[in-house]
Amino acid sequence: MNSLKTRTLMLLAVLGLAATFSFAALLRAEGTALTDKDLSSISASASTDEITAKGDPGAEFTGTVRDVTVSDSAKGLTLADLVNQAGQNKIAINFVWTLVTGFLVMFMQAGFALVETGLIRAKNANHTMMMNFMVYGLGLFAYYVCGFAIQMGGCAPIANLGGVYPLNHEQVVTLFGKPWGLFGTKGFFLHGATYDVGIMVLFLFQMVFMDTTTTIVTGSCAERWKYSAFCVSTIGLGALIYPLFGNWAWGCGWLSQLGVNFGLGHGYCDFAGSGVVHAVGGITACAVAMIIGPRIGKFNRNGSPNVIPGHNIVLVLAGCFILAFGWFGFNPGSTLGASGNGCLRIGSIAVNTMLAGCTGSFGALLYMWIRYGKPDASMAGNGLLAGLVAITAPSGFVNPLAAAVIGWIAGILVCLAVEFFDRVPKIDDPVGAISVHGVNGLWGVLSVGLFADGRSNYGGSWNGVAGSVKGLFYGDAGQLVAQLIGIATLLGAIFALSFLWNWLVDVVVGQRCNPKAELAGLDLPEMGAFCYPDFQLKTTESTIYASSGSSMALKD
Amino acid sequence: MRLIGILVIVGGWLIAISGLFVTNSNGVRAIIACAGIAVTIFGILKVLNGYYLERAIWKK
């Protein structure tokens, strides 16, 4: 009996021991890291011969282990190969995303050209198109020579683009015990170490943003800006003025560090450039328009304004659609990636962009309808653009409801601002660029400090401050102060700089074309050819027939 | 007059910035920043633009 009991106990002990070892083995198997040896058994499900013979119409055999790059064919696939491939995939996704969105932003040049040309008179169409066309080349050249280095020369690291480590020198001065980043110093002519794949992507994306700024000015100064002055003015904007504020906001400059240095939220936050791109453009447009003065016939002797309608509303609204399309590159692209660091928020950013544009046009349409009895087409278009401009800074930080509200306010604001600039300071702005980009750019900057909801998370921090960006309505008054400092800088420093530069251009080159040329239209005197050579053009003084080889070349 | 306008504009900016150093209160800093912005706008629209309005083409 005892021996039976002992045997049973021994059997149970053995079974228990076996179960314990099996469980431990199972646990070990689950916790064991993969080794290179484990990878050797992985093979593609079809041979290249099979695919060569049959093809792969169902995409079953394309994108397999065969497509992972092996660094050493003797060793075969290793874990290091897999990890490197994963890293490259992430950066490749981000590169492609940033480049494609950059291409969309570049296409916005066409939208701006159409909007501005449609809003001016036919006799100046060639001149206006040529300004919009050449801002691309002039701005690009200036930005390549020195603008990019000043703006982004000290912005490293940017994890989404692989680090861009060579952009590592920011000129900093210490004032009152705090470091103030003023401008970058790496990347002139993209030479030396800045000949880098990530930096090329960053350059392209930032360049098209700068070009957007330069094209804003051409609208407000249309129909009276001397072409040579426009060229010089644009180079200054692309080479120095835009890059300087771009550095302060995006290139690790002092505005972006207000959070780190002074505890103001996350420092100045401008997700895609309501301030950096649009307000800088709008404020510069204001400075140049002031210097040039209004078009002949815009104001009567008693100061009352006249409406000078544009010549083609089809161009205007088609241009607005192109711009709205391009804005899907502008805002979602500003994540500089689609993989990692919270970049999956691109869907939310795109929806915010769409909503604000929609409510902006709706707000402007209703305002004009109620106030003047008709839904004005050009102001509906400007309302769309105003909503898009305003949501540009907060697009990455706010929820859809806030985006809709921001856009709606922008739509009404642009109508009020157009009336204000016409009636009070009497600054002539043929396309409403100061109202659309300047006023609503500032509104966009302010709205970050109000509506940022603290739900975004781009890698756990923004501008070196941990956590998410929150506005006043979500409990961070410091963020609002940072945004106000940004607005003061735009109005104080950037306006002053733009004014001084364009004053200098006025003294040296002369900003305004002569009155005879203006009255006749700038196409022939400034550009040497009409935009519509077979059309009958109305001028202020007389009606002329534009035709090739016209003998109506105007003399001073 | 134009130089005075520029000085007023830059002065407004400096007022806004000065709030960073004179207090740690965000409320006071916001008020100082708003004051600075107001001075800047005055400089742009009143002082500087006033100079150009006096010489406006439509007054000739």
XYZ file of C-alpha atoms in Angstrom:
616
model
C 0.000 0.000 0.000
C 2.798 2.286 0.980
C 4.781 1.442 -2.129
C 1.703 2.181 -4.303
C 1.277 5.530 -2.545
C 4.955 6.290 -2.951
C 4.872 5.380 -6.658
C 1.772 7.538 -7.170
C 3.416 10.455 -5.429
C 6.575 9.992 -7.463
C 4.525 9.872 -10.663
C 2.712 13.044 -9.706
C 6.022 14.693 -8.824
C 7.491 13.737 -12.203
C 4.377 14.967 -14.034
C 4.466 18.214 -12.065
C 8.129 18.654 -12.801
C 7.564 17.970 -16.500
C 4.669 20.447 -16.579
C 6.822 23.064 -14.872
C 9.673 22.591 -17.347
C 7.265 22.667 -20.288
C 5.701 25.897 -19.061
C 9.110 27.412 -18.464
C 10.187 26.344 -21.937
C 7.039 27.915 -23.356
C 7.688 31.149 -21.517
C 11.258 31.154 -22.699
C 10.154 30.618 -26.259
C 7.738 33.582 -26.039
C 10.322 35.896 -24.497
C 13.232 34.925 -26.685
C 14.451 37.552 -29.093
C 14.684 36.730 -32.743
C 18.111 35.841 -33.987
C 19.633 35.937 -37.434
C 19.227 32.147 -37.472
C 15.442 32.435 -37.176
C 15.367 34.649 -40.272
C 17.175 32.104 -42.430
C 14.053 29.941 -42.589
C 11.945 32.772 -44.064
C 11.609 32.510 -47.807
C 9.464 34.084 -50.460
C 6.349 32.109 -51.309
C 7.089 32.040 -55.013
C 10.336 31.711 -56.903
C 11.498 34.295 -59.383
C 11.097 31.689 -62.107
C 7.406 31.276 -61.226
C 6.857 35.024 -61.210
C 8.807 35.356 -64.468
C 6.522 32.789 -66.052
C 3.165 33.866 -64.620
C 3.583 37.441 -63.415
C 1.929 38.594 -60.200
C -1.449 40.057 -61.091
C -2.815 39.670 -57.553
C 0.188 41.279 -55.831
C 0.708 38.131 -53.793
C 4.399 37.705 -54.404
C 5.580 41.283 -54.716
C 6.900 42.945 -51.571
C 8.257 39.917 -49.732
C 11.423 39.011 -47.911
C 13.086 38.963 -51.322
C 12.697 42.748 -51.458
C 14.514 43.408 -48.194
C 18.032 44.558 -48.973
C 20.687 42.162 -47.640
C 23.940 43.854 -46.677
C 26.058 40.703 -46.821
C 24.888 37.952 -49.151
C 27.175 35.444 -47.464
C 25.387 35.919 -44.149
C 21.946 36.213 -45.683
C 19.164 38.217 -44.082
C 20.057 39.524 -40.631
C 18.177 41.432 -37.957
C 20.284 44.473 -38.704
C 19.052 44.342 -42.304
C 15.452 44.259 -41.083
C 15.876 47.152 -38.680
C 17.668 49.273 -41.276
C 14.921 48.532 -43.780
C 12.275 49.613 -41.255
C 14.149 52.879 -40.637
C 14.551 53.531 -44.320
C 10.871 52.790 -44.929
C 9.881 55.367 -42.323
C 12.147 58.039 -43.764
C 11.128 57.118 -47.322
C 7.456 57.583 -46.430
C 8.287 60.952 -44.899
C 10.422 62.031 -47.842
C 7.732 61.104 -50.352
C 5.037 62.783 -48.279
C 7.000 65.987 -47.850
C 8.040 66.127 -51.503
C 4.560 65.460 -52.877
C 2.983 68.028 -50.571
C 5.743 70.436 -51.583
C 4.807 69.872 -55.221
C 1.202 70.731 -54.330
C 2.327 73.956 -52.683
C 4.395 74.808 -55.758
C 1.259 74.434 -57.863
C -0.375 77.105 -55.706
C 1.681 79.609 -57.696
C -0.686 78.939 -60.584
C -3.649 79.575 -58.301
C -2.242 82.874 -57.080
C -1.468 83.926 -60.643
C -5.033 83.251 -61.769
C -6.664 84.907 -58.759
C -4.577 88.058 -59.023
C -4.866 88.321 -62.792
C -8.608 87.827 -62.677
C -8.993 90.557 -60.077
C -7.159 93.237 -62.063
C -8.086 94.963 -65.306
C -7.379 93.316 -68.653
C -4.916 96.022 -69.644
C -2.527 94.857 -66.895
C -2.979 91.098 -67.249
C 0.363 90.310 -68.878
C 2.199 92.397 -66.283
C 0.459 90.704 -63.371
C 0.938 87.212 -64.785
C 4.602 87.925 -65.389
C 5.079 89.088 -61.805
C 3.473 85.899 -60.549
C 5.532 83.855 -62.944
C 8.864 85.383 -62.030
C 8.450 85.324 -58.254
C 9.138 81.630 -58.620
C 12.533 82.078 -60.253
C 13.601 85.200 -58.390
C 12.509 83.896 -55.014
C 14.051 80.485 -55.579
C 17.381 81.988 -56.541
C 17.481 84.286 -53.520
C 16.468 81.486 -51.196
C 19.081 79.143 -52.649
C 21.875 81.678 -52.300
C 21.266 82.664 -48.687
C 17.605 82.533 -47.621
C 17.555 78.867 -46.723
C 20.763 79.123 -44.690
C 19.476 82.122 -42.745
C 16.174 80.402 -42.035
C 17.069 76.766 -41.443
C 20.844 76.802 -40.963
C 20.545 75.898 -37.302
C 17.358 73.851 -37.200
C 18.809 70.360 -36.687
C 17.745 67.798 -35.703
C 14.507 67.096 -37.585
C 13.796 63.447 -36.826
C 11.151 62.978 -39.514
C 13.656 63.741 -42.266
C 16.485 61.639 -40.907
C 18.000 64.348 -38.742
C 19.346 66.914 -41.275
C 22.309 67.084 -38.907
C 24.561 69.340 -41.017
C 22.142 72.244 -40.378
C 23.622 72.733 -36.953
C 24.678 76.327 -36.524
C 22.399 79.043 -35.224
C 23.832 82.478 -34.501
C 22.861 83.159 -30.906
C 23.312 86.263 -28.750
C 22.796 86.285 -25.005
C 20.599 89.088 -23.708
C 19.466 89.409 -20.106
C 20.889 85.964 -19.425
C 18.832 84.236 -22.137
C 19.993 82.884 -25.483
C 18.344 84.543 -28.498
C 18.708 82.663 -31.768
C 18.856 85.220 -34.575
C 19.720 83.432 -37.833
C 21.228 80.244 -39.188
C 24.611 80.056 -40.840
C 24.755 76.660 -42.559
C 23.451 75.863 -46.027
C 24.498 78.786 -48.220
C 24.278 77.551 -51.828
C 23.507 74.096 -50.354
C 27.196 73.344 -50.522
C 29.496 71.212 -48.365
C 27.858 68.944 -45.826
C 24.442 70.380 -46.591
C 24.525 68.384 -49.855
C 22.397 65.850 -47.977
C 19.280 63.902 -48.964
C 17.172 65.073 -46.020
C 18.247 68.683 -46.454
C 17.268 68.596 -50.130
C 13.738 67.569 -49.146
C 13.605 70.279 -46.497
C 14.918 72.879 -48.945
C 12.287 72.091 -51.554
C 9.474 72.223 -49.029
C 10.644 75.457 -47.413
C 11.377 77.079 -50.766
C 7.836 76.739 -52.049
C 6.570 78.230 -48.788
C 8.824 81.236 -49.257
C 7.573 81.591 -52.821
C 4.022 81.795 -51.520
C 5.049 84.783 -49.427
C 6.636 86.618 -52.321
C 3.618 86.134 -54.570
C 1.286 87.769 -52.028
C 2.946 91.144 -52.513
C 2.387 91.183 -56.277
C -1.364 91.220 -55.729
C -1.539 94.281 -53.522
C 0.825 96.239 -55.748
C -0.684 95.180 -59.064
C -1.478 97.677 -61.824
C 1.159 100.253 -60.839
C 4.347 98.452 -59.770
C 7.391 98.993 -61.927
C 8.620 95.580 -63.029
C 12.291 96.236 -62.268
C 11.388 97.369 -58.745
C 9.288 94.263 -58.295
C 12.303 92.093 -59.182
C 14.615 93.776 -56.684
C 11.976 93.890 -53.958
C 11.205 90.191 -54.364
C 14.845 89.179 -54.097
C 15.138 91.046 -50.792
C 12.036 89.383 -49.435
C 13.189 85.903 -50.406
C 16.797 86.380 -49.370
C 16.426 88.118 -46.027
C 13.053 89.272 -44.707
C 11.098 86.024 -44.967
C 14.023 83.816 -43.873
C 14.644 85.948 -40.812
C 11.152 85.516 -39.403
C 11.167 81.909 -40.625
C 14.245 81.315 -38.516
C 12.768 82.920 -35.430
C 9.634 80.785 -35.711
C 10.770 77.527 -37.357
C 14.550 77.458 -37.373
C 15.129 77.269 -33.592
C 15.199 81.073 -33.340
C 14.196 83.121 -30.312
C 10.425 83.131 -30.883
C 10.271 79.354 -30.920
C 12.256 79.295 -27.671
C 9.899 81.548 -25.699
C 8.558 78.431 -23.995
C 11.964 77.114 -22.985
C 13.388 80.489 -21.972
C 10.383 82.308 -20.516
C 7.864 79.576 -19.744
C 5.392 80.836 -22.350
C 3.566 77.651 -23.348
C 5.440 75.941 -26.156
C 6.916 79.168 -27.481
C 5.561 80.816 -30.602
C 3.617 78.098 -32.456
C 2.825 78.398 -36.134
C 2.138 74.959 -37.530
C 2.151 75.717 -41.252
C 2.712 79.428 -41.526
C -0.225 81.798 -40.962
C 2.428 84.078 -39.530
C 5.627 82.937 -41.205
C 4.205 82.745 -44.716
C 0.969 84.704 -44.929
C 1.364 87.477 -42.389
C 4.913 88.186 -43.565
C 3.576 88.382 -47.129
C 0.560 90.476 -46.171
C 2.552 92.866 -44.005
C 5.182 93.329 -46.686
C 2.351 93.885 -49.170
C 1.026 96.632 -46.890
C 4.441 98.298 -46.668
C 4.968 98.268 -50.443
C 1.389 99.354 -51.224
C 1.836 102.274 -48.855
C 5.048 103.356 -50.552
C 3.682 102.946 -54.081
C 0.373 104.624 -53.328
C -3.073 103.913 -54.774
C -3.905 103.423 -58.435
C -5.042 106.448 -60.370
C -8.812 106.535 -60.106
C -9.073 104.429 -56.969
C -9.903 107.419 -54.771
C -11.838 110.553 -55.567
C -10.637 114.022 -54.581
C -12.705 113.839 -51.390
C -11.039 110.541 -50.487
C -13.997 108.289 -51.157
C -12.984 104.985 -52.741
C -14.138 103.676 -56.118
C -14.604 100.031 -56.908
C -12.344 98.922 -59.747
C -13.698 95.527 -60.749
C -11.489 92.740 -62.007
C -11.752 91.539 -65.576
C -12.351 87.797 -65.202
C -14.187 86.144 -62.330
C -13.679 82.743 -63.953
C -9.943 83.069 -63.441
C -10.492 84.214 -59.859
C -12.655 81.302 -58.768
C -10.668 78.708 -60.712
C -7.566 80.072 -59.013
C -9.256 79.792 -55.622
C -9.961 76.112 -56.260
C -6.349 75.507 -57.236
C -5.244 77.235 -54.046
C -7.631 75.213 -51.905
C -6.252 72.060 -53.519
C -2.679 73.188 -52.908
C -3.471 73.924 -49.271
C -3.756 70.181 -48.712
C -0.032 70.217 -49.283
C 0.546 73.358 -47.269
C -0.928 72.245 -43.953
C -0.760 68.424 -43.775
C 2.677 68.562 -45.395
C 3.977 70.667 -42.539
C 4.260 67.550 -40.402
C 7.297 66.899 -42.620
C 6.291 63.261 -42.634
C 3.531 60.708 -42.496
C 5.208 58.144 -40.261
C 6.269 58.520 -36.643
C 6.151 61.404 -34.159
C 2.405 61.848 -34.274
C 2.352 62.362 -38.034
C -0.764 60.239 -38.418
C -2.577 63.418 -37.481
C -2.327 64.410 -41.140
C -5.941 63.336 -41.678
C -7.132 65.653 -38.938
C -5.038 68.502 -40.335
C -6.478 67.986 -43.820
C -10.039 67.986 -42.484
C -9.376 71.145 -40.463
C -8.029 72.795 -43.609
C -11.061 71.786 -45.629
C -13.518 72.931 -42.953
C -11.953 76.339 -42.401
C -11.905 77.072 -46.135
C -15.545 76.076 -46.384
C -16.740 78.166 -43.443
C -14.547 81.065 -44.565
C -16.225 81.288 -47.951
C -19.610 80.790 -46.306
C -18.968 83.589 -43.795
C -17.858 86.022 -46.501
C -20.751 85.094 -48.767
C -23.324 85.659 -46.054
C -21.716 88.912 -44.909
C -21.780 90.366 -48.418
C -25.277 89.083 -49.100
C -26.678 90.607 -45.921
C -24.758 93.889 -46.234
C -24.997 94.537 -49.961
C -27.915 92.381 -51.055
C -25.891 90.151 -53.411
C -23.535 87.231 -52.865
C -20.273 88.692 -54.136
C -18.187 86.184 -56.091
C -14.754 87.702 -55.554
C -15.347 88.126 -51.828
C -16.609 84.549 -51.558
C -13.300 83.518 -53.115
C -11.378 85.766 -50.747
C -13.400 84.280 -47.865
C -12.263 80.810 -48.857
C -8.655 81.973 -48.944
C -9.050 83.849 -45.647
C -10.327 80.698 -43.935
C -7.431 78.728 -45.332
C -4.905 81.363 -44.292
C -6.325 81.526 -40.768
C -6.310 77.757 -40.218
C -2.738 77.410 -41.435
C -1.119 78.120 -38.049
C -3.585 76.219 -35.857
C -4.338 73.352 -38.265
C -2.097 70.937 -36.396
C -3.266 71.895 -32.916
C -7.050 72.301 -33.001
C -10.126 70.113 -33.365
C -12.547 70.295 -36.316
C -15.101 72.441 -34.478
C -12.495 75.053 -33.654
C -11.293 74.928 -37.261
C -14.787 75.682 -38.495
C -15.130 78.609 -36.078
C -11.697 80.001 -37.008
C -12.603 79.828 -40.693
C -15.985 81.437 -40.185
C -14.488 84.381 -38.300
C -11.833 84.726 -41.005
C -14.498 84.916 -43.696
C -16.199 87.841 -42.003
C -12.910 89.437 -40.995
C -11.688 89.614 -44.571
C -14.790 91.567 -45.661
C -14.420 94.004 -42.763
C -10.704 94.398 -43.431
C -11.188 95.124 -47.159
C -13.696 97.854 -46.285
C -11.401 99.198 -43.561
C -8.299 99.493 -45.758
C -10.338 101.173 -48.493
C -12.037 103.680 -46.240
C -9.757 104.495 -43.294
C -6.043 104.295 -44.150
C -6.914 104.394 -47.885
C -4.342 101.799 -48.825
C -5.159 100.508 -52.299
C -5.027 96.714 -52.468
C -6.503 95.527 -55.799
C -6.841 91.870 -54.768
C -7.347 92.194 -51.015
C -3.997 90.545 -50.237
C -3.401 92.600 -47.094
C -6.805 91.590 -45.736
C -6.628 87.950 -46.779
C -3.018 87.213 -45.861
C -2.004 89.962 -43.465
C -5.071 90.356 -41.271
C -6.089 86.710 -41.350
C -2.517 85.550 -40.999
C -2.410 87.438 -37.708
C -5.805 86.031 -36.746
C -4.482 82.528 -37.415
C -1.479 83.136 -35.178
C -3.734 84.442 -32.408
C -6.159 81.545 -32.753
C -3.455 79.040 -31.799
C -3.207 80.804 -28.461
C -6.956 80.472 -28.011
C -8.101 77.188 -29.549
C -5.165 74.712 -29.363
C -6.747 71.783 -27.563
C -3.752 69.937 -26.132
C -4.576 66.711 -27.977
C -1.855 66.811 -30.602
C 1.340 64.925 -29.879
C 4.213 65.314 -32.271
C 6.811 63.116 -30.661
C 5.960 64.187 -27.117
C 7.104 67.803 -27.315
C 6.965 70.974 -29.418
C 9.706 73.589 -29.582
C 11.582 71.747 -26.879
C 8.733 71.880 -24.352
C 7.221 68.553 -23.291
C 3.516 67.896 -23.769
C 0.952 69.227 -26.197
C 0.186 72.774 -27.263
C -2.761 74.278 -25.346
C -4.437 77.616 -25.866
C -6.159 79.906 -23.411
C -9.491 78.070 -23.695
C -7.759 74.858 -22.640
C -5.859 76.349 -19.728
C -2.548 77.785 -20.970
C -2.473 81.589 -20.917
C 1.269 81.508 -21.545
C 0.683 80.188 -25.057
C -1.512 83.183 -25.844
C 1.246 85.532 -24.677
C 3.748 83.759 -26.935
C 1.417 84.230 -29.879
C 0.927 87.917 -29.029
C 4.694 88.384 -28.951
C 4.784 86.767 -32.393
C 2.150 89.195 -33.697
C 4.034 92.163 -32.247
C 7.190 90.932 -33.953
C 5.440 90.604 -37.290
C 3.954 94.083 -37.054
C 6.976 95.735 -35.460
C 10.145 94.087 -36.700
C 9.053 92.542 -40.002
C 6.996 95.513 -41.135
C 9.862 97.878 -40.293
C 12.348 95.697 -42.155
C 10.076 95.357 -45.184
C 9.400 99.064 -45.231
C 13.082 100.012 -44.988
C 14.048 97.597 -47.757
C 11.328 98.796 -50.095
C 12.000 102.423 -49.256
C 15.568 101.804 -50.365
C 14.292 100.189 -53.571
C 12.065 103.210 -54.096
C 14.998 105.587 -53.739
C 17.350 103.590 -55.962
C 15.044 102.032 -58.587
C 11.723 103.822 -58.134
C 8.762 101.680 -57.191
C 5.989 103.216 -59.243
C 5.597 103.227 -62.991
C 4.825 106.522 -64.716
C 1.193 107.731 -64.834
C 0.891 107.494 -68.617
C 1.853 103.856 -68.583
C -0.519 103.201 -65.703
C -3.430 104.821 -67.485
C -2.786 102.923 -70.694
C -2.182 99.653 -68.885
C 1.198 98.178 -68.023
C 1.200 95.373 -70.559
C 2.733 97.303 -73.407
C 4.901 99.886 -71.592
C 6.337 97.464 -69.045
C 6.198 94.066 -70.771
C 6.212 95.003 -74.442
C 3.171 92.905 -75.332
C -0.522 92.726 -74.588
C -2.002 89.790 -72.755
C -5.071 89.878 -75.025
C -3.813 91.268 -78.347
C -7.094 90.669 -80.175
C -9.350 92.144 -77.516
C -10.621 95.673 -77.269
C -9.204 97.118 -74.055
C -10.736 99.910 -72.025
C -8.326 102.413 -70.556
C -9.016 105.322 -68.284
C -8.274 107.978 -70.875
C -9.258 106.361 -74.109
C -10.086 103.123 -75.798
C -7.306 101.527 -77.723
C -7.252 98.558 -79.974
C -4.582 96.134 -79.017
C -3.030 94.367 -81.922
C 0.270 92.873 -82.756
C 2.681 95.441 -84.069
C 0.577 98.179 -82.563
C 1.831 101.651 -83.181
C 0.479 102.684 -79.823
C 3.730 102.144 -77.977
C 3.551 104.657 -75.221
C 6.218 107.160 -74.558
C 6.792 108.868 -71.247
C 8.293 111.672 -40.667
C 8.962 108.270 -42.144
C 11.827 107.696 -39.742
C 9.623 108.719 -36.834
C 7.037 106.241 -38.063
C 9.643 103.497 -38.154
C 10.797 104.409 -34.645
C 7.228 104.243 -33.316
C 6.695 100.861 -34.998
C 9.911 99.374 -33.642
C 9.189 100.988 -30.273
C 5.863 99.173 -30.122
C 7.612 95.903 -30.765
C 10.144 96.597 -28.022
C 7.322 97.416 -25.603
C 5.778 94.023 -26.322
C 9.098 92.272 -25.798
C 9.822 94.186 -22.602
C 6.950 92.408 -20.889
C 9.093 89.284 -20.860
C 11.542 90.913 -18.477
C 9.438 93.088 -16.201
C 7.066 90.451 -14.876
C 6.395 86.736 -14.665
C 2.632 87.189 -14.730
C 1.125 86.006 -18.018
C -1.808 88.373 -17.603
C 0.439 91.420 -17.304
C 2.633 90.175 -20.131
C -0.454 89.827 -22.350
C -1.530 93.396 -21.536
C 1.954 94.758 -22.278
C 2.072 92.785 -25.540
C -1.318 94.181 -26.571
C -0.131 97.702 -25.733
C 2.940 97.152 -27.868
C 0.815 95.895 -30.755
C -1.443 98.945 -30.468
C 1.563 101.282 -30.622
C 2.883 99.419 -33.646
C -0.439 99.647 -35.488
C -0.608 103.348 -34.648
C 2.856 103.772 -36.115
C 1.919 101.970 -39.316
C -1.536 103.319 -40.022
C -1.358 106.772 -38.501
C 2.213 108.024 -38.525
C 3.717 106.285 -41.547
C 0.581 106.047 -43.651
C -0.266 109.625 -42.666
C 2.923 110.781 -44.371
C 1.916 109.063 -47.617
C -1.711 110.172 -47.381
C -0.609 113.799 -47.271
C 1.116 113.274 -50.604
C -1.495 110.944 -52.101
C -1.909 110.961 -55.851
C -5.662 111.551 -55.611
C -5.139 114.818 -53.726
C -3.150 116.317 -56.607
